[in-house]
Amino acid sequence: MLTELSWGRYIYDVSNSKKGSGWFINRELSWLAFNHRVLQEASSPVNPVIERIRFLGIFSNNLDEFFRVRVANLQRVALVGNKATTTLGFDVKETLAEVSDRVVDLQAEYNVAFERAVADLAKNNIRFVNELELDEDQRAFSANYFKMKIRTHLVPIMIGQGGSFPDLLDGSLYLSVGLVLNKKGKHKTEYAILEVPRHLPRFLVLPSDGSEQVVAFIEDIIRLELPRIFGLFQPEEVVAFAIKVTRDAEIDMDDDLSRSLMEKMRRGVARRKQGDFVRFLYDTEMPKGMLKMLKRNLSLEESENVIPGSRYHNKKDLMDFPNLGRKDLMFARLDPLAHPHLLGKSSLLDQIGKRDILLHYPYHQFGQIVDILREAAIDPTVQSIKINLYRLAQNSQIINALMNASRNGKAVHVVIELSARFDEKHNIKVSNNLQQAGATVEFGVRGLKVHSKLFLITRQINRKIQRIAHVGTGNFHEEKAKVFCDFAFLTSNAQITSEVDRLFQFFSNNYERPVFRSLIVSPFGTRRTFSKLIQREMEHARAGKPARVLLKLNNLVDADMIRKLYAASGAGVRIDLIVRGICSLVPGVKGMSENIQVRSVIGRYLDHARIAVFANDGNPDYYLSSADWMTRNLDRRV
């Protein structure tokens, strides 16, 4: 859905701040506004109801990551002192308080959207039930499922029986259990904690009479069995309420020089599970005594991020809500197309050697990229394959093709980013597999994240060297390519491929600063080049020539680039921005940004490609990019 952004109270004047001049939108509140737009998709009757359920899962997953990363970072900064500010000049403690208030509002709106979606499912003969609503057959089915699938994975932890309070894992769902016991005529409540198994499906489809489909949350199946789980205590009553914690996702890398980067990363990932709390979510129906007990044991009394919720947490699992065979309640299937120049029995590499090819996912088949690497793995003319990797599918065909190439005697050189957030563990595993297959594996450049999406295939044909390059906006990830809108540019252009090769040389020998003419590479020239291109449009506007800048980004945060866009607007340049996520620029302010229009695209697919277009007096320049206009992308990533 294409919408103009409504900023409301998220606009702030920080002209007197240390970071200086102009108007900006608070980054964190802008992100929450973005996630609110995702929530609006979950409420939109335009979307089929099962897709609305899945949008609710996306919203929840987004919010989890926001707390793990952004809120955690703000809490660390707040420890510096009372006057700590963000890079755009906003008071950190005030921002944390506003975030907390806004999240409570969003949580309430989310609960309403969930109840509406559940009601609409019921209208379509799909009914959610809890443990009290099961008929006799469903209870028997649930009891058997519990016995066969769930029971062996449950580890009840009693509170106050000599042991310490359990370490609650980030992202796990727990039941806080209250046992009402009768001891010598006096009632006493004992407490226990029970983790809901993470590896089991969250939703259980129950038997029904055929007129409807019945679905239950797995924790309700556990609730049904609580009297038997705690039968030892002979409780008069057993109650259970869902809780969830979110922890700081920052990885603490030790300074032990004797350890390799991979070992440091492995240890850091393991420690992440015990990061500081940044959010505690609980059921509003929870008794006050139970909530007090939990807050005391978790030292949460002073926390601003104790957030009331509904009966069910961890609703990110709604992203995997079963389709139940109801195609009428989902988006119509759209099969990706094969690019016509990558069809047939002829060599794919030969086809790219004849012409440049642009793929657009998910409308084109990502599998053709896999096919190119598979062909390169067995093509006798191929000497080497170089590739840099950031995020990968769990069972990556890309990795299989690279391992096959190495086993076939090709020189396979892989630059893999170990610190791709939340993918560190998988990337460590992939690195080991590649090394065992004989590939050369490097871990990027110290102090920089390698975020580019490149590969380079070198061939020798009739004693001549030919290079084939891939320059993309998205990861080499088969599953993400089904839902992320991204571009992949394939070329044998000598200038471009030589510069891609130069960049791979920099990854291995980064003591010398490379020079590029066709590529714009962070951190060497992206900020400078785009600033010059904006300046050129300003000069055209002042000369009375048509002047326009079109940017499509995931996030626009960098203060200097925002000020540059404000200056261009003041010079008369028309600026159209399509920003999916965070936008700290304020559009439409007279005397500052009246020539700037901002829109956001939220919908079935995740708009991920970054595009920049500069009118250049009728001879426009077009750029594809893997970098947003954020300080880290411009200055600290490749």
XYZ file of C-alpha atoms in Angstrom:
638
model
C 0.000 0.000 0.000
C 1.355 3.435 -0.983
C 0.692 6.038 1.675
C 1.824 9.566 2.401
C 3.363 9.701 5.830
C 1.478 11.428 8.595
C 3.962 12.583 11.188
C 1.711 14.155 13.812
C 3.535 14.687 17.074
C 6.738 12.996 15.891
C 8.245 16.283 14.579
C 10.798 18.010 16.780
C 12.847 21.183 16.448
C 16.426 20.522 17.523
C 17.942 23.679 16.054
C 19.463 24.505 19.434
C 20.854 21.040 20.052
C 24.544 20.190 20.032
C 24.105 18.377 16.740
C 22.868 21.492 15.203
C 20.562 22.974 12.728
C 17.215 22.160 11.355
C 14.245 19.969 11.957
C 14.377 16.240 12.399
C 12.020 13.452 13.313
C 13.050 11.286 16.224
C 14.481 8.093 14.780
C 12.877 5.749 17.297
C 9.438 7.334 17.044
C 9.674 7.312 13.258
C 10.392 3.587 13.403
C 7.344 3.050 15.609
C 5.302 4.997 13.052
C 6.590 2.595 10.394
C 5.561 -0.428 12.437
C 2.187 1.213 12.977
C 1.770 1.196 9.194
C 2.449 -2.546 9.267
C -0.272 -2.831 11.912
C -2.626 -0.903 9.634
C -2.084 -3.583 6.993
C -3.203 -6.127 9.585
C -6.389 -4.111 10.057
C -7.093 -3.425 6.394
C -10.141 -5.258 4.967
C -8.413 -5.085 1.577
C -6.061 -7.842 2.717
C -7.278 -11.455 3.021
C -7.788 -12.448 6.642
C -5.005 -15.065 6.884
C -2.599 -12.467 5.451
C -3.822 -10.006 8.084
C -2.981 -12.594 10.739
C 0.515 -12.852 9.262
C 0.925 -9.048 9.248
C 0.232 -9.204 12.985
C 3.128 -11.643 13.235
C 5.370 -9.296 11.244
C 4.460 -6.391 13.533
C 5.304 -8.452 16.608
C 8.589 -9.705 15.163
C 9.565 -6.150 14.197
C 8.818 -4.881 17.687
C 10.897 -7.640 19.271
C 13.920 -6.632 17.209
C 13.320 -2.939 17.935
C 13.599 -3.603 21.666
C 16.540 -5.973 21.308
C 18.540 -3.451 19.285
C 17.329 0.147 19.451
C 15.825 0.326 22.940
C 18.765 -1.647 24.314
C 21.167 0.816 22.701
C 19.300 3.807 24.152
C 19.382 2.251 27.604
C 23.153 1.842 27.350
C 23.545 5.459 26.227
C 21.293 6.631 29.066
C 23.810 5.240 31.558
C 26.268 7.933 30.424
C 24.355 10.618 32.307
C 21.244 12.747 32.530
C 22.146 14.839 29.470
C 22.824 11.998 27.042
C 21.464 12.670 23.543
C 21.028 10.768 20.300
C 22.962 11.591 17.129
C 20.108 13.879 16.032
C 20.112 15.678 19.363
C 17.150 14.118 21.158
C 17.293 13.549 24.898
C 17.758 9.807 25.412
C 15.745 9.449 28.605
C 12.863 11.458 27.164
C 12.984 9.276 24.064
C 12.842 6.109 26.173
C 9.816 7.434 28.049
C 8.036 8.365 24.810
C 8.856 4.989 23.284
C 7.386 3.243 26.324
C 4.170 5.280 26.120
C 3.826 4.747 22.384
C 4.423 1.002 22.620
C 1.662 0.672 25.216
C -0.700 2.448 22.794
C 0.390 0.229 19.909
C -0.010 -2.892 22.032
C -3.604 -1.925 22.796
C -4.302 -1.264 19.111
C -2.639 -4.561 18.247
C -4.913 -6.463 20.614
C -7.970 -4.928 18.955
C -6.644 -5.832 15.495
C -5.983 -9.397 16.633
C -9.484 -9.828 18.046
C -11.002 -8.464 14.830
C -8.922 -10.824 12.715
C -9.929 -13.768 14.910
C -13.576 -12.748 14.541
C -13.191 -12.568 10.758
C -11.589 -16.013 10.752
C -14.642 -17.292 12.619
C -16.901 -15.795 9.951
C -14.955 -17.941 7.491
C -15.372 -21.078 9.619
C -11.911 -20.984 11.202
C -12.208 -20.804 14.967
C -9.600 -20.260 17.678
C -10.372 -22.091 20.901
C -8.784 -22.137 24.330
C -8.492 -25.077 26.706
C -11.933 -24.440 28.217
C -13.722 -24.571 24.875
C -12.698 -28.043 23.709
C -15.244 -30.781 23.213
C -14.634 -34.350 24.370
C -12.954 -35.509 21.152
C -10.730 -32.440 21.033
C -9.689 -32.918 24.663
C -8.739 -36.524 23.942
C -6.789 -35.492 20.837
C -5.014 -32.728 22.780
C -4.139 -35.066 25.654
C -2.584 -37.547 23.251
C -0.659 -34.794 21.424
C 0.607 -33.515 24.761
C 1.756 -36.998 25.775
C 3.455 -37.784 22.463
C 4.924 -34.387 21.478
C 5.063 -31.941 24.377
C 5.493 -33.593 27.783
C 9.108 -34.706 27.424
C 10.189 -31.136 26.591
C 8.662 -29.464 29.658
C 10.859 -28.578 32.643
C 8.796 -27.007 35.451
C 10.866 -24.753 37.721
C 9.425 -24.184 41.197
C 10.022 -20.720 42.635
C 11.206 -20.430 46.210
C 12.281 -24.026 46.810
C 15.937 -23.284 47.333
C 16.950 -22.852 43.714
C 17.521 -19.573 41.922
C 14.990 -17.952 39.630
C 15.513 -19.323 36.097
C 17.291 -17.288 33.434
C 14.487 -16.375 31.054
C 15.734 -16.608 27.484
C 15.265 -13.848 24.973
C 12.324 -14.516 22.682
C 11.063 -17.594 24.509
C 7.494 -17.886 25.732
C 6.872 -18.847 29.345
C 3.880 -19.673 31.500
C 3.942 -18.243 34.993
C 1.990 -20.828 36.974
C 0.152 -20.285 40.246
C -0.729 -23.302 42.404
C -3.352 -22.733 45.095
C -2.560 -25.259 47.835
C -4.483 -26.177 50.959
C -2.041 -26.694 53.797
C -3.715 -27.583 57.070
C -6.800 -25.594 56.186
C -4.874 -22.541 55.037
C -4.607 -21.553 51.401
C -1.186 -20.743 50.044
C -0.045 -19.937 46.521
C 3.123 -21.484 45.147
C 4.650 -20.373 41.862
C 6.384 -22.108 38.995
C 7.843 -21.167 35.603
C 7.337 -23.309 32.525
C 8.967 -22.664 29.150
C 6.759 -23.396 26.132
C 8.817 -25.582 23.738
C 10.173 -23.414 20.935
C 10.825 -26.116 18.368
C 7.201 -27.312 18.185
C 4.542 -25.714 15.954
C 2.779 -22.906 17.810
C -0.634 -23.831 16.405
C -2.458 -27.144 16.678
C -5.312 -27.946 14.294
C -7.915 -29.927 16.227
C -10.478 -32.436 14.961
C -13.907 -30.994 14.177
C -17.234 -31.997 12.675
C -16.230 -30.732 9.231
C -18.298 -27.561 9.258
C -15.359 -25.548 10.578
C -11.636 -25.732 11.255
C -10.521 -25.423 14.862
C -7.122 -24.078 15.931
C -5.518 -23.813 19.371
C -2.331 -22.230 20.680
C 0.073 -24.848 21.994
C 0.252 -23.128 25.408
C -3.478 -23.750 25.836
C -2.841 -27.457 25.307
C -0.249 -27.194 28.094
C -2.701 -25.302 30.319
C -5.131 -28.172 29.935
C -2.561 -30.563 31.418
C -1.263 -28.384 34.275
C -3.215 -30.228 37.022
C -1.447 -33.443 35.992
C 1.971 -31.790 35.579
C 1.754 -30.489 39.159
C -0.294 -33.404 40.519
C 2.347 -34.018 43.187
C 1.138 -30.898 45.030
C -2.570 -31.786 44.774
C -3.475 -28.164 43.987
C -7.035 -26.978 44.485
C -6.585 -24.584 41.574
C -3.984 -24.038 38.881
C -3.715 -20.822 36.869
C -1.179 -19.852 34.219
C -0.360 -16.562 32.504
C 1.984 -15.936 29.607
C 5.144 -13.881 30.056
C 7.983 -12.986 27.734
C 11.240 -11.078 28.065
C 13.317 -9.301 25.462
C 17.040 -8.939 26.052
C 19.782 -6.690 24.736
C 21.018 -8.221 21.456
C 24.413 -6.498 21.494
C 27.271 -8.972 21.258
C 30.034 -8.440 23.798
C 33.268 -9.382 22.026
C 36.117 -10.189 24.399
C 39.625 -8.795 23.900
C 41.460 -12.104 24.164
C 44.071 -11.855 21.398
C 44.645 -15.609 21.508
C 41.167 -16.294 20.170
C 40.163 -16.142 16.512
C 37.417 -13.814 15.313
C 35.167 -16.837 14.773
C 35.704 -18.066 18.331
C 35.062 -14.593 19.763
C 31.859 -14.353 17.761
C 30.756 -17.827 18.874
C 31.282 -16.918 22.538
C 29.573 -13.564 22.062
C 26.489 -15.167 20.516
C 26.270 -17.584 23.445
C 26.403 -14.693 25.945
C 23.662 -12.790 24.082
C 21.020 -15.098 25.604
C 21.795 -13.577 29.013
C 21.830 -9.932 27.888
C 20.173 -7.234 29.996
C 16.385 -7.041 30.029
C 14.880 -4.364 27.791
C 11.222 -5.462 27.910
C 8.940 -7.582 30.047
C 5.545 -8.466 28.597
C 2.775 -9.925 30.754
C -0.918 -10.814 30.631
C -3.086 -8.018 32.060
C -5.281 -10.660 33.747
C -2.334 -11.794 35.860
C -2.972 -11.515 39.636
C -1.153 -8.640 41.302
C 0.678 -10.974 43.652
C 2.101 -13.005 40.770
C 3.183 -9.880 38.880
C 4.845 -8.506 42.003
C 6.707 -11.799 42.479
C 7.969 -11.758 38.888
C 9.063 -8.119 38.987
C 10.881 -8.721 42.257
C 12.747 -11.773 40.970
C 13.614 -10.067 37.685
C 14.492 -6.715 39.356
C 11.992 -4.904 37.153
C 10.381 -2.561 39.674
C 11.968 0.555 38.193
C 11.802 -0.494 34.547
C 9.829 1.631 32.100
C 9.453 -1.323 29.763
C 7.110 -3.495 31.788
C 4.360 -3.711 29.206
C 0.866 -5.125 29.700
C -0.365 -7.423 26.970
C -3.061 -9.934 26.208
C -3.380 -13.643 26.967
C -1.063 -14.625 24.107
C 2.516 -13.401 23.598
C 5.223 -14.186 21.050
C 2.788 -13.407 18.300
C 5.637 -13.273 15.835
C 4.657 -16.929 15.367
C 1.570 -15.664 13.543
C 3.876 -15.183 10.546
C 3.750 -18.985 10.265
C 0.013 -19.346 10.769
C -1.079 -22.408 8.741
C -2.906 -21.802 5.474
C -5.426 -24.560 6.339
C -5.991 -25.154 2.647
C -7.923 -21.885 2.398
C -6.496 -20.248 -0.712
C -9.515 -17.928 -0.750
C -8.249 -16.306 2.466
C -4.717 -15.640 1.211
C -3.080 -13.542 -1.472
C -3.475 -15.027 -4.927
C -0.422 -17.004 -5.941
C 2.034 -15.126 -8.150
C 4.688 -17.366 -9.664
C 8.013 -15.655 -10.437
C 9.062 -15.460 -14.061
C 12.208 -16.820 -15.631
C 14.209 -14.084 -17.328
C 13.984 -14.791 -21.088
C 17.739 -14.386 -21.606
C 18.469 -16.986 -18.935
C 16.314 -19.701 -20.490
C 17.086 -22.511 -22.869
C 19.959 -24.934 -23.136
C 22.700 -22.420 -23.917
C 25.251 -21.316 -21.340
C 23.919 -18.758 -18.846
C 27.397 -17.256 -18.533
C 27.561 -16.864 -22.315
C 24.230 -15.040 -22.250
C 25.496 -12.562 -19.653
C 28.642 -12.151 -21.736
C 26.470 -10.903 -24.607
C 24.294 -8.416 -22.701
C 23.601 -6.881 -19.300
C 20.678 -8.475 -17.445
C 18.547 -6.959 -14.673
C 16.532 -9.241 -12.392
C 13.750 -7.942 -10.151
C 12.716 -10.171 -7.252
C 10.263 -11.598 -6.348
C 8.885 -11.160 -9.862
C 11.900 -12.939 -11.371
C 13.158 -16.323 -10.250
C 16.016 -16.156 -7.769
C 16.758 -19.745 -8.751
C 18.414 -18.456 -11.908
C 21.183 -16.969 -9.743
C 21.669 -20.406 -8.209
C 21.734 -21.883 -11.723
C 24.480 -19.444 -12.748
C 26.661 -20.528 -9.823
C 25.902 -24.190 -10.479
C 26.987 -23.749 -14.078
C 30.141 -21.949 -12.976
C 30.923 -24.863 -10.650
C 31.282 -27.286 -13.577
C 32.178 -24.994 -16.509
C 35.752 -25.866 -17.597
C 36.366 -22.228 -18.619
C 35.724 -20.938 -15.079
C 38.862 -20.346 -13.044
C 37.502 -18.687 -9.920
C 34.399 -17.525 -8.087
C 34.489 -14.678 -5.596
C 31.425 -13.808 -3.543
C 30.537 -11.867 -0.427
C 27.753 -13.111 1.838
C 25.702 -11.416 4.549
C 22.488 -13.377 5.173
C 21.731 -16.857 3.847
C 18.876 -19.347 3.818
C 19.101 -22.204 6.320
C 19.578 -24.797 3.580
C 21.287 -22.527 1.097
C 21.610 -23.733 -2.479
C 24.091 -20.886 -2.964
C 26.422 -22.546 -0.459
C 25.921 -25.945 -2.060
C 26.910 -24.514 -5.453
C 30.033 -22.871 -3.993
C 31.086 -26.066 -2.228
C 30.575 -27.998 -5.455
C 32.704 -25.465 -7.329
C 35.514 -25.866 -4.816
C 35.353 -29.654 -5.080
C 35.585 -29.278 -8.866
C 38.874 -27.433 -8.564
C 37.655 -23.845 -8.906
C 39.313 -21.204 -6.758
C 36.398 -20.215 -4.513
C 36.950 -17.111 -2.401
C 34.176 -16.232 0.051
C 33.964 -13.078 2.152
C 31.341 -13.730 4.821
C 30.180 -11.214 7.401
C 30.184 -12.984 10.755
C 28.533 -10.055 12.527
C 25.316 -9.961 10.470
C 22.954 -9.400 13.384
C 20.964 -12.503 14.433
C 22.644 -14.546 11.672
C 26.025 -14.867 13.382
C 25.573 -18.492 14.454
C 24.426 -19.591 11.006
C 27.266 -17.728 9.297
C 29.812 -19.433 11.548
C 28.389 -22.826 10.553
C 28.418 -21.902 6.859
C 32.029 -20.710 7.120
C 33.118 -24.040 8.569
C 31.306 -25.976 5.835
C 32.908 -23.881 3.091
C 36.377 -24.267 4.559
C 35.942 -28.029 4.815
C 35.000 -28.073 1.120
C 38.283 -26.309 0.274
C 37.048 -22.745 -0.214
C 39.054 -19.757 1.000
C 36.957 -17.935 3.608
C 37.630 -14.443 4.929
C 35.665 -12.382 7.415
C 35.737 -8.934 5.885
C 37.535 -5.833 7.038
C 38.320 -4.990 10.646
C 36.143 -2.089 11.786
C 33.778 -2.334 8.797
C 30.776 -4.525 8.068
C 30.761 -5.962 4.561
C 27.183 -5.375 3.416
C 27.600 -5.408 -0.381
C 25.943 -8.110 -2.517
C 28.557 -9.119 -5.076
C 29.950 -12.058 -6.898
C 32.604 -12.273 -9.596
C 33.144 -15.244 -11.903
C 36.405 -15.298 -13.862
C 36.645 -17.369 -17.058
C 39.382 -17.983 -19.606
C 38.008 -18.338 -23.141
C 40.471 -18.765 -26.014
C 43.255 -17.374 -23.812
C 41.186 -14.279 -23.023
C 39.937 -13.434 -19.554
C 36.219 -12.727 -19.166
C 34.618 -11.654 -15.902
C 30.938 -11.920 -14.970
C 29.762 -9.761 -12.056
C 26.634 -9.636 -9.912
C 25.808 -6.330 -8.202
C 22.645 -6.535 -6.117
C 20.512 -4.774 -3.544
C 19.497 -7.911 -1.629
C 21.064 -10.924 0.014
C 21.831 -14.255 -1.635
C 18.868 -15.740 0.223
C 16.425 -18.013 -1.591
C 13.592 -17.604 0.929
C 13.855 -13.823 1.334
C 13.889 -13.419 -2.452
C 10.303 -14.729 -2.455
C 9.043 -11.763 -0.425
C 11.731 -9.031 -0.657
C 11.644 -6.621 -3.603
C 15.254 -6.410 -4.784
C 17.326 -5.985 -7.931
C 20.262 -7.993 -9.265
C 22.402 -6.572 -12.076
C 24.453 -9.084 -14.083
C 27.168 -7.810 -16.405
C 30.415 -8.620 -18.186
C 31.252 -4.921 -18.617
C 35.031 -4.692 -18.328
C 35.062 -1.465 -16.296
C 32.480 -2.636 -13.777
C 33.900 -6.139 -13.385
C 37.434 -4.832 -12.925
C 36.203 -2.578 -10.113
C 34.320 -5.447 -8.483
C 37.581 -7.410 -8.623
C 39.392 -4.435 -7.088
C 36.926 -4.441 -4.209
C 37.492 -8.141 -3.561
C 41.230 -7.418 -3.502
C 40.546 -4.761 -0.863
C 38.731 -7.335 1.278
C 41.933 -9.398 1.336
C 44.517 -6.578 1.422
C 42.883 -3.536 2.963
C 45.971 -1.482 3.665
C 45.507 0.467 0.413
C 42.492 2.632 -0.391
C 40.953 1.555 -3.730
C 39.770 3.974 -6.430
C 36.455 3.486 -8.232
C 34.870 5.220 -11.210
C 31.828 3.123 -12.078
C 30.991 1.896 -8.591
C 30.125 4.080 -5.615
C 31.572 2.299 -2.596
C 31.143 3.092 1.087
C 32.976 4.185 3.098
C 35.222 5.680 0.403
C 32.929 7.846 -1.662
C 29.193 7.314 -1.236
C 28.557 10.384 0.899
C 30.784 12.597 -1.248
C 29.416 11.353 -4.581
C 25.737 11.666 -3.670
C 26.380 15.118 -2.202
C 27.948 16.191 -5.509
C 25.021 14.784 -7.476
C 22.557 16.699 -5.295
C 24.684 19.825 -5.717
C 24.523 19.395 -9.508
C 20.719 19.307 -9.355
C 20.775 22.500 -7.282
C 22.880 24.228 -9.937
C 20.475 23.085 -12.650
C 17.509 24.413 -10.669
C 19.158 27.799 -10.200
C 19.831 27.921 -13.946
C 16.154 27.341 -14.670
C 16.669 23.768 -15.878
C 14.531 20.802 -14.785
C 15.950 19.405 -11.548
C 14.767 16.385 -9.627
C 16.023 13.789 -7.150
C 14.200 10.487 -6.614
C 15.341 8.273 -3.759
C 13.937 4.937 -2.659
C 15.377 3.833 0.667
C 14.611 1.651 3.628
C 15.770 4.321 6.067
C 16.783 7.989 5.872
C 18.518 9.086 9.063
C 21.895 10.716 8.351
C 21.712 14.366 9.442
C 24.197 15.723 6.898
C 22.429 14.107 3.941
C 19.065 15.343 5.230
C 20.432 18.879 5.443
C 21.706 18.503 1.882
C 18.197 17.565 0.741
C 16.757 20.551 2.617
C 19.242 22.805 0.812
C 18.265 21.287 -2.535
C 14.594 21.883 -1.793
C 15.389 25.500 -1.004
C 17.165 25.787 -4.362
C 14.035 24.593 -6.162
C 14.902 20.938 -6.742
C 11.900 18.621 -6.770
C 12.612 15.748 -4.393
C 10.523 12.578 -4.209
C 11.354 10.155 -1.428
C 10.001 6.633 -1.010
C 11.103 5.556 2.461
C 9.747 2.291 3.802
C 11.010 2.562 7.357
C 12.660 5.306 9.392
C 12.554 8.814 7.946
C 14.053 11.596 10.067
C 13.465 14.209 7.349
C 10.419 16.460 7.751
C 8.712 17.100 4.383
C 6.541 19.981 3.285
C 7.796 22.725 5.630
C 7.709 26.130 3.955
C 11.135 27.688 3.625
C 12.880 24.400 4.321
C 11.357 21.361 2.623
C 8.326 22.495 0.629
C 9.647 20.753 -2.485
C 10.083 17.408 -0.732
C 7.420 14.713 -0.767
C 7.754 11.484 1.219
C 5.809 8.285 0.738
C 6.077 4.822 2.228
C 5.361 1.491 0.548
C 4.010 -1.244 2.812
C 2.266 -4.286 1.416
C 2.446 -7.897 0.366
C 6.168 -7.736 -0.372
C 8.902 -6.043 1.626
C 10.311 -3.209 -0.457
C 14.054 -3.618 0.090
C 15.867 -2.193 -2.954
C 17.595 1.176 -2.717
C 17.433 3.335 -5.841
C 18.734 6.835 -6.559
C 17.816 8.834 -9.667
C 19.216 12.272 -10.551
C 17.546 14.121 -13.458
C 20.785 15.681 -14.776
C 19.003 18.074 -17.156
C 17.282 15.334 -19.143
C 20.143 12.813 -19.093
C 19.351 11.005 -15.838
C 21.759 8.951 -13.756
C 20.415 5.770 -12.134
C 21.978 3.949 -9.197
C 21.162 0.681 -7.439
C 22.456 0.343 -3.899
C 22.582 -1.967 -0.906
C 23.070 1.002 1.448
C 20.530 3.208 3.184
C 21.251 6.835 4.012
C 22.253 6.103 7.566
C 25.568 7.135 9.054
C 26.658 3.531 9.614
C 25.923 2.597 5.977
C 27.721 5.601 4.558
C 30.748 5.583 6.866
C 31.184 2.168 8.504
C 30.082 -0.413 5.928
C 31.331 -1.617 2.568
